[in-house]
XYZ file of N, CA and C in Angstrom:
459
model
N 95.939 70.887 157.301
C 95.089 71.409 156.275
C 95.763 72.559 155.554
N 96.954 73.218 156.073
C 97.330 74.497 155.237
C 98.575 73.799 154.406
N 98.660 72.895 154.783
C 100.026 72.490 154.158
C 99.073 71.960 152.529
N 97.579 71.463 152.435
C 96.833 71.020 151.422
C 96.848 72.192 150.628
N 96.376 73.269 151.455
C 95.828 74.031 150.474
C 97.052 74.845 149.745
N 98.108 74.771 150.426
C 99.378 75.225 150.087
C 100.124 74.040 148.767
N 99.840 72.909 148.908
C 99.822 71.891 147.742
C 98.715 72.306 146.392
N 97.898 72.513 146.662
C 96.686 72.942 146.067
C 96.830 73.973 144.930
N 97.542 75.437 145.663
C 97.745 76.309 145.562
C 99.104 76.432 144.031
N 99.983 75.661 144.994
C 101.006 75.840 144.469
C 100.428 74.796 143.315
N 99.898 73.541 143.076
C 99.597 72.714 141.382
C 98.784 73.602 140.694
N 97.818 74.158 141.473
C 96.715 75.379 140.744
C 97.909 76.372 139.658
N 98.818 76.735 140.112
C 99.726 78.211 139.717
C 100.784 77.328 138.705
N 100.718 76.320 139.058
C 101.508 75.349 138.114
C 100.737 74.850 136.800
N 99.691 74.976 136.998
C 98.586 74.527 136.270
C 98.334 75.365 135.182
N 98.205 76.765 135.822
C 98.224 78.363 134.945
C 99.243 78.462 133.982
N 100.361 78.239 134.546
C 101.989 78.394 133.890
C 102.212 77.779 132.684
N 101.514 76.076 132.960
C 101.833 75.099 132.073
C 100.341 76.071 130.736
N 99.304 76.133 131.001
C 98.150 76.516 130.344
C 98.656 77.801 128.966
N 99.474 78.797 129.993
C 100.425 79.651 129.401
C 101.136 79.200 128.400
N 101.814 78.977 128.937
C 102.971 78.180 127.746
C 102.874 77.745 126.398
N 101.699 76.585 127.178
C 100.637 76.035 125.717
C 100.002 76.927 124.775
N 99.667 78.014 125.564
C 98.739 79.247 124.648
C 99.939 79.142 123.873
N 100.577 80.011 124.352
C 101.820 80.756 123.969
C 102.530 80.417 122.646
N 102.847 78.634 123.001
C 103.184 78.125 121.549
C 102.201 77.644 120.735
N 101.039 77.342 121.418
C 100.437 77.677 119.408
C 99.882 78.261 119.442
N 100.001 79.643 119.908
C 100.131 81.001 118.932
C 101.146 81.359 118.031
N 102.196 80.767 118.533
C 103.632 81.081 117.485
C 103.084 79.819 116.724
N 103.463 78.794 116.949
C 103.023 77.442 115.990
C 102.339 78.268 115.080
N 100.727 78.860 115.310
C 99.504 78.986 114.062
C 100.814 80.343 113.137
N 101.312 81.186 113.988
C 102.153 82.353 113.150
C 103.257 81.742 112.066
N 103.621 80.590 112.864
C 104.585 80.084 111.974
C 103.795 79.481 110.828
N 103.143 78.284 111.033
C 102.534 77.954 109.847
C 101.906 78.652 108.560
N 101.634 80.286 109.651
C 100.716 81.105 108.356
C 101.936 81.905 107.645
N 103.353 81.785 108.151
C 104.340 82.118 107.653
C 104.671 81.367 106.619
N 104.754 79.975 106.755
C 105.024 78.551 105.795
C 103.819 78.615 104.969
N 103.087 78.922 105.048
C 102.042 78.992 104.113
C 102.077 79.988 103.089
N 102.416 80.910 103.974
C 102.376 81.823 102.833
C 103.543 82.190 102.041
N 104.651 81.672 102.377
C 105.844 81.516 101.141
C 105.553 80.994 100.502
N 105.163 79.621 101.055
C 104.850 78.466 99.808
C 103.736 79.093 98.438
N 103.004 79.670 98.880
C 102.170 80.241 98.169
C 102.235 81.842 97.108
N 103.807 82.094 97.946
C 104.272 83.048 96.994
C 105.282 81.817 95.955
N 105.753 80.979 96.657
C 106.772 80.514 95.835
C 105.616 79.361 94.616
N 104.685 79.166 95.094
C 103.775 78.817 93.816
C 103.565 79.838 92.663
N 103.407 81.094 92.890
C 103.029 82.155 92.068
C 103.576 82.500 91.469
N 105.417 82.455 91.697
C 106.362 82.672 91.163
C 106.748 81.667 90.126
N 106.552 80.097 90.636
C 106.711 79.164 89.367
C 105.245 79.384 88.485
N 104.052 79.677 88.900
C 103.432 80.361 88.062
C 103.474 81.325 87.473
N 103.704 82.573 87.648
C 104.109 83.502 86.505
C 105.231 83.481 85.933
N 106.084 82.045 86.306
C 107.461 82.238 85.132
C 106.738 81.386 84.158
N 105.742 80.710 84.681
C 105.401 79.296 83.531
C 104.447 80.431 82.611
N 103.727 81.635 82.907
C 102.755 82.047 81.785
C 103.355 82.866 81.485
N 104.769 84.052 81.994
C 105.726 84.257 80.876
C 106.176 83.601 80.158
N 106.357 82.271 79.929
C 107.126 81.117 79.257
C 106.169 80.909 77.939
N 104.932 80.145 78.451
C 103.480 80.455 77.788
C 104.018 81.628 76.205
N 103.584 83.008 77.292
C 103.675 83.995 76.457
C 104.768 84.239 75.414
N 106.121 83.754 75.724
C 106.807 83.670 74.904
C 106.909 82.701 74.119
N 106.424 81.774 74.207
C 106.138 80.501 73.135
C 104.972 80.804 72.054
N 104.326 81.399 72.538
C 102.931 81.642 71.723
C 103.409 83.049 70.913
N 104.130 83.902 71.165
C 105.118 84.776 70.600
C 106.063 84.209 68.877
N 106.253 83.802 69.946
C 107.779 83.024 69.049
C 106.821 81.859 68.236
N 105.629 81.338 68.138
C 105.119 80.932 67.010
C 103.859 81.797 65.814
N 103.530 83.194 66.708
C 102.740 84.027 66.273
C 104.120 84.660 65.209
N 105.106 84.808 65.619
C 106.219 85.042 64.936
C 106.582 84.178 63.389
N 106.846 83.213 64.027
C 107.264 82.448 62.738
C 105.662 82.126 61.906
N 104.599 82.052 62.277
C 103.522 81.913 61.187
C 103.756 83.125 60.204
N 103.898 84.419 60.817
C 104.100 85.985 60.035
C 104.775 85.783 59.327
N 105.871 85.274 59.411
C 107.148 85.037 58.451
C 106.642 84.066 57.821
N 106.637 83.153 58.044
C 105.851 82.203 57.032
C 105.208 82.743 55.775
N 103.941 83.374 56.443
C 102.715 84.417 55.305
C 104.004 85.787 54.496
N 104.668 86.071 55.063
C 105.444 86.955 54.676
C 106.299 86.599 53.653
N 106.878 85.342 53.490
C 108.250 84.966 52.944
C 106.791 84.046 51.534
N 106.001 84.354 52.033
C 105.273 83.308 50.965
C 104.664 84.667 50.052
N 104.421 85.532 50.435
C 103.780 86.654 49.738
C 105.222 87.076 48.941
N 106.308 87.481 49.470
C 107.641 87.665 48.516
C 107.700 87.219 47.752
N 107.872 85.053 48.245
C 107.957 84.507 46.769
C 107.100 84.752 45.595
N 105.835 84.823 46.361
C 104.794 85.187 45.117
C 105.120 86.662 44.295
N 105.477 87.345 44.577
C 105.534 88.494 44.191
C 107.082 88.631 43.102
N 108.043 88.118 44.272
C 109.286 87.992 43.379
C 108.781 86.582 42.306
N 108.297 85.636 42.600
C 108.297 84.995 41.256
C 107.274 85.722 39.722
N 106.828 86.578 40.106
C 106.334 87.673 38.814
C 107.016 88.548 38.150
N 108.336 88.544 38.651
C 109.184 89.573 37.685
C 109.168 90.659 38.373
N 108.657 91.133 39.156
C 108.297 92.745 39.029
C 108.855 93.250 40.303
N 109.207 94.266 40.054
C 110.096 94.989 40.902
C 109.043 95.449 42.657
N 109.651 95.179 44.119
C 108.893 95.976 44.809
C 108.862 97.393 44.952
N 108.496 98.350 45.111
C 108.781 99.400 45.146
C 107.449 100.508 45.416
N 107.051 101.441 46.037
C 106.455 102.011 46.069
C 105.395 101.958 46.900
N 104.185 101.987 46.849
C 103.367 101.647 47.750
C 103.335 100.395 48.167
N 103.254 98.893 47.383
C 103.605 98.002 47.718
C 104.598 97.491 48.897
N 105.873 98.198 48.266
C 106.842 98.028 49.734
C 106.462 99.035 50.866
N 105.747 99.653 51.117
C 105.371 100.412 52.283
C 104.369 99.476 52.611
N 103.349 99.112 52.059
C 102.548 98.009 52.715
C 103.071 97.090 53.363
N 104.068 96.381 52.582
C 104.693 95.060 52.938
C 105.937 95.778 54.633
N 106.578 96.910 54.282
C 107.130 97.345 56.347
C 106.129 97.505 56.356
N 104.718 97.943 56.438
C 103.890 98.720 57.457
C 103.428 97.160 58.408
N 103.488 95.852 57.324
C 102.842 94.709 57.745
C 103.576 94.174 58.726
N 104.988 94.203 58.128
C 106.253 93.635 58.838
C 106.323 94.194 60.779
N 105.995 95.931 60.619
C 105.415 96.432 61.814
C 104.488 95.842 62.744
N 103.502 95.593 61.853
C 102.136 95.290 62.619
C 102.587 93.489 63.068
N 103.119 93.094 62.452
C 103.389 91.583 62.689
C 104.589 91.780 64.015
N 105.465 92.702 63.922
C 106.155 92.606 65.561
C 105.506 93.215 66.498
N 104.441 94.067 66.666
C 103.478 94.722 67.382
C 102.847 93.845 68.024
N 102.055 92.876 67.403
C 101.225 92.044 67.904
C 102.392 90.750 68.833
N 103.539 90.740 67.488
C 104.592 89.884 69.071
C 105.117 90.864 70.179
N 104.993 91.823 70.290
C 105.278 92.263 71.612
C 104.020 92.549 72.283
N 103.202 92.804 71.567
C 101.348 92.726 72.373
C 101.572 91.007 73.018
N 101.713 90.161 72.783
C 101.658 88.635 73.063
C 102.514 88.890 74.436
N 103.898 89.334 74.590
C 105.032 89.180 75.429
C 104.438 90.030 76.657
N 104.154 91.331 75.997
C 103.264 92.069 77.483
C 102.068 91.449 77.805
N 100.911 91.046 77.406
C 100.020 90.546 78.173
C 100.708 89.065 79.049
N 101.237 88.756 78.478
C 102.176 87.768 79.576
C 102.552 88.175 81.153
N 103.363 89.343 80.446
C 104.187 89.681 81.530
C 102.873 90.487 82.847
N 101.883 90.880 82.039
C 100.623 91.238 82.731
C 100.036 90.465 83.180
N 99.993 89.180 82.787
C 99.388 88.121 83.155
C 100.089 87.733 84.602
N 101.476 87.707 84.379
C 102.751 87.221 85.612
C 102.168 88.252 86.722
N 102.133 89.304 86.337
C 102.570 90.482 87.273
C 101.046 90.234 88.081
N 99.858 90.658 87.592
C 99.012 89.663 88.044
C 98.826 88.452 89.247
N 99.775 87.091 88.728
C 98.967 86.188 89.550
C 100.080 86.387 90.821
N 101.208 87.514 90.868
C 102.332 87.784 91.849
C 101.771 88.712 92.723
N 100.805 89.270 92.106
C 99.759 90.482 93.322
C 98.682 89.627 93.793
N 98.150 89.203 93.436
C 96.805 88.234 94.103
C 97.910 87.240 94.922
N 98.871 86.255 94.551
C 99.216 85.727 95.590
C 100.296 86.368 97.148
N 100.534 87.347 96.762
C 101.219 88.280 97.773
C 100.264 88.757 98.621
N 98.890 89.218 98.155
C 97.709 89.786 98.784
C 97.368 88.886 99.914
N 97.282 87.306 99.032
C 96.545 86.153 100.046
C 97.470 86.123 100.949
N 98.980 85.775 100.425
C 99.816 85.231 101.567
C 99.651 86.272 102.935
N 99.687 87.693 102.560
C 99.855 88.756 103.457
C 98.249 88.897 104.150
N 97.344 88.441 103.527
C 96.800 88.269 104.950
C 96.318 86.840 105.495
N 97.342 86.031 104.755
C 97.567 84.641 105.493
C 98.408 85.121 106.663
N 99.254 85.978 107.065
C 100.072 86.544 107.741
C 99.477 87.040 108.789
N 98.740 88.187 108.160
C 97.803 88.799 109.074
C 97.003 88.172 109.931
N 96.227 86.957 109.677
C 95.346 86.424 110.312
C 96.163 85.370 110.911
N 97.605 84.738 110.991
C 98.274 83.739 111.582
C 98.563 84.615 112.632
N 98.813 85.789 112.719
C 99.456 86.311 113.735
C 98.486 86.860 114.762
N 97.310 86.891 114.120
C 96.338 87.725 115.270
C 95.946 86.016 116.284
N 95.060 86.749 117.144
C 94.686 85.560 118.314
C 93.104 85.381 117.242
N 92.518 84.183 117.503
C 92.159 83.301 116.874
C 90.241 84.211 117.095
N 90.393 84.556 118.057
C 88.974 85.348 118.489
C 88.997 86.345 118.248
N 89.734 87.124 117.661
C 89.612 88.643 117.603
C 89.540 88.645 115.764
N 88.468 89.548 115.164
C 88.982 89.535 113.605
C 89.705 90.721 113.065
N 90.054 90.710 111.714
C 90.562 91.633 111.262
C 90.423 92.776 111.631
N 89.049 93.301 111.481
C 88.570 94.713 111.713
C 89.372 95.023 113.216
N 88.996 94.345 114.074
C 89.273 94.639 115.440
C 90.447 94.544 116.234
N 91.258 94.068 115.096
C 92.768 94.429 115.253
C 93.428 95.879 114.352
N 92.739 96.527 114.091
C 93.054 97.435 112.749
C 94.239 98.175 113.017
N 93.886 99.130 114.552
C 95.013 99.270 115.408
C 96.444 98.890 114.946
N 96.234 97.497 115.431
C 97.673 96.957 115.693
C 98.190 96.624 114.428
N 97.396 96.311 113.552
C 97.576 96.275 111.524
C 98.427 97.132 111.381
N 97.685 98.611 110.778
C 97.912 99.472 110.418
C 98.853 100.529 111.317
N 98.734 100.535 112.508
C 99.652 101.132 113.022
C 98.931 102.198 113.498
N 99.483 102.844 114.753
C 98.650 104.140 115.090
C 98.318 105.332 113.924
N 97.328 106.154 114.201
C 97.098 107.066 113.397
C 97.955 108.396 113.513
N 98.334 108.535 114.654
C 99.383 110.100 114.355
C 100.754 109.347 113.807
């Protein structure tokens, strides 16, 4: 009978070990995946904010050429009258020329605001796709804060 319970004993502790193990790797497994997840999800954000800088510069570069368009059409009109530009007229016509590259670089920054944008919201998610891959599956955020943030002194 001791030699049983000594069989017993010893599959029981074998039993624990193997149970271990298993924890063990998918806890790394779920860390890894929330690792793979969350690149992927930066590396989405990144072909997204190059595509709505791209956006922004296309919509630029035709807010552009319409100006010129209205611009080169107001010249002709003006040069086909004979009359000289000069004076207030040509200060209107730079002040317009201004306001028409203003609004193309207003176009290029809200872009780049737009980019910068969807690169913080997806860094946010991934990082606490991170956060929550790495904690154990029963414990939540709050109650890891500790080990988050780091001691307080």
């Amino acid at each position: 009978m001791g030699s049983n319970s000594q069989q017993a004993l010893q599959a029981f502790s074998q039993g624990v070990e193997m149970f271990k193990e298993i924890k063990e790797k998918t806890g790394s497994g779920q860390s890894d995946t929330a690792e793979t997840q969350a690149r992927l999800l930066e590396t989405d954000a990144r072909s997204d904010a190059w595509e709505a800088q791209r956006k922004a510069a296309a919509a630029a570069r035709e807010n552009r050429d319409q100006n010129e368009r209205e611009r080169s059409r107001e010249r002709a009109d003006w040069g086909g009258s004979n009359l000289r530009m000069s004076g207030s007229k040509a200060v209107i016509r730079d002040a317009r020329t201004l306001q028409d590259m203003q609004e193309e670089d207003d176009v290029l920054y809200e872009g780049r605001r737009n980019a910068d944008a969807i690169l913080r919201q997806a860094r946010d998610r991934a990082n606490m796709l991170r956060i929550n891959g790495g904690s154990a599956p029963n414990r939540s955020t709050l109650s890891m804060g500790s080990s988050i943030y780091g001691p307080r002194r």
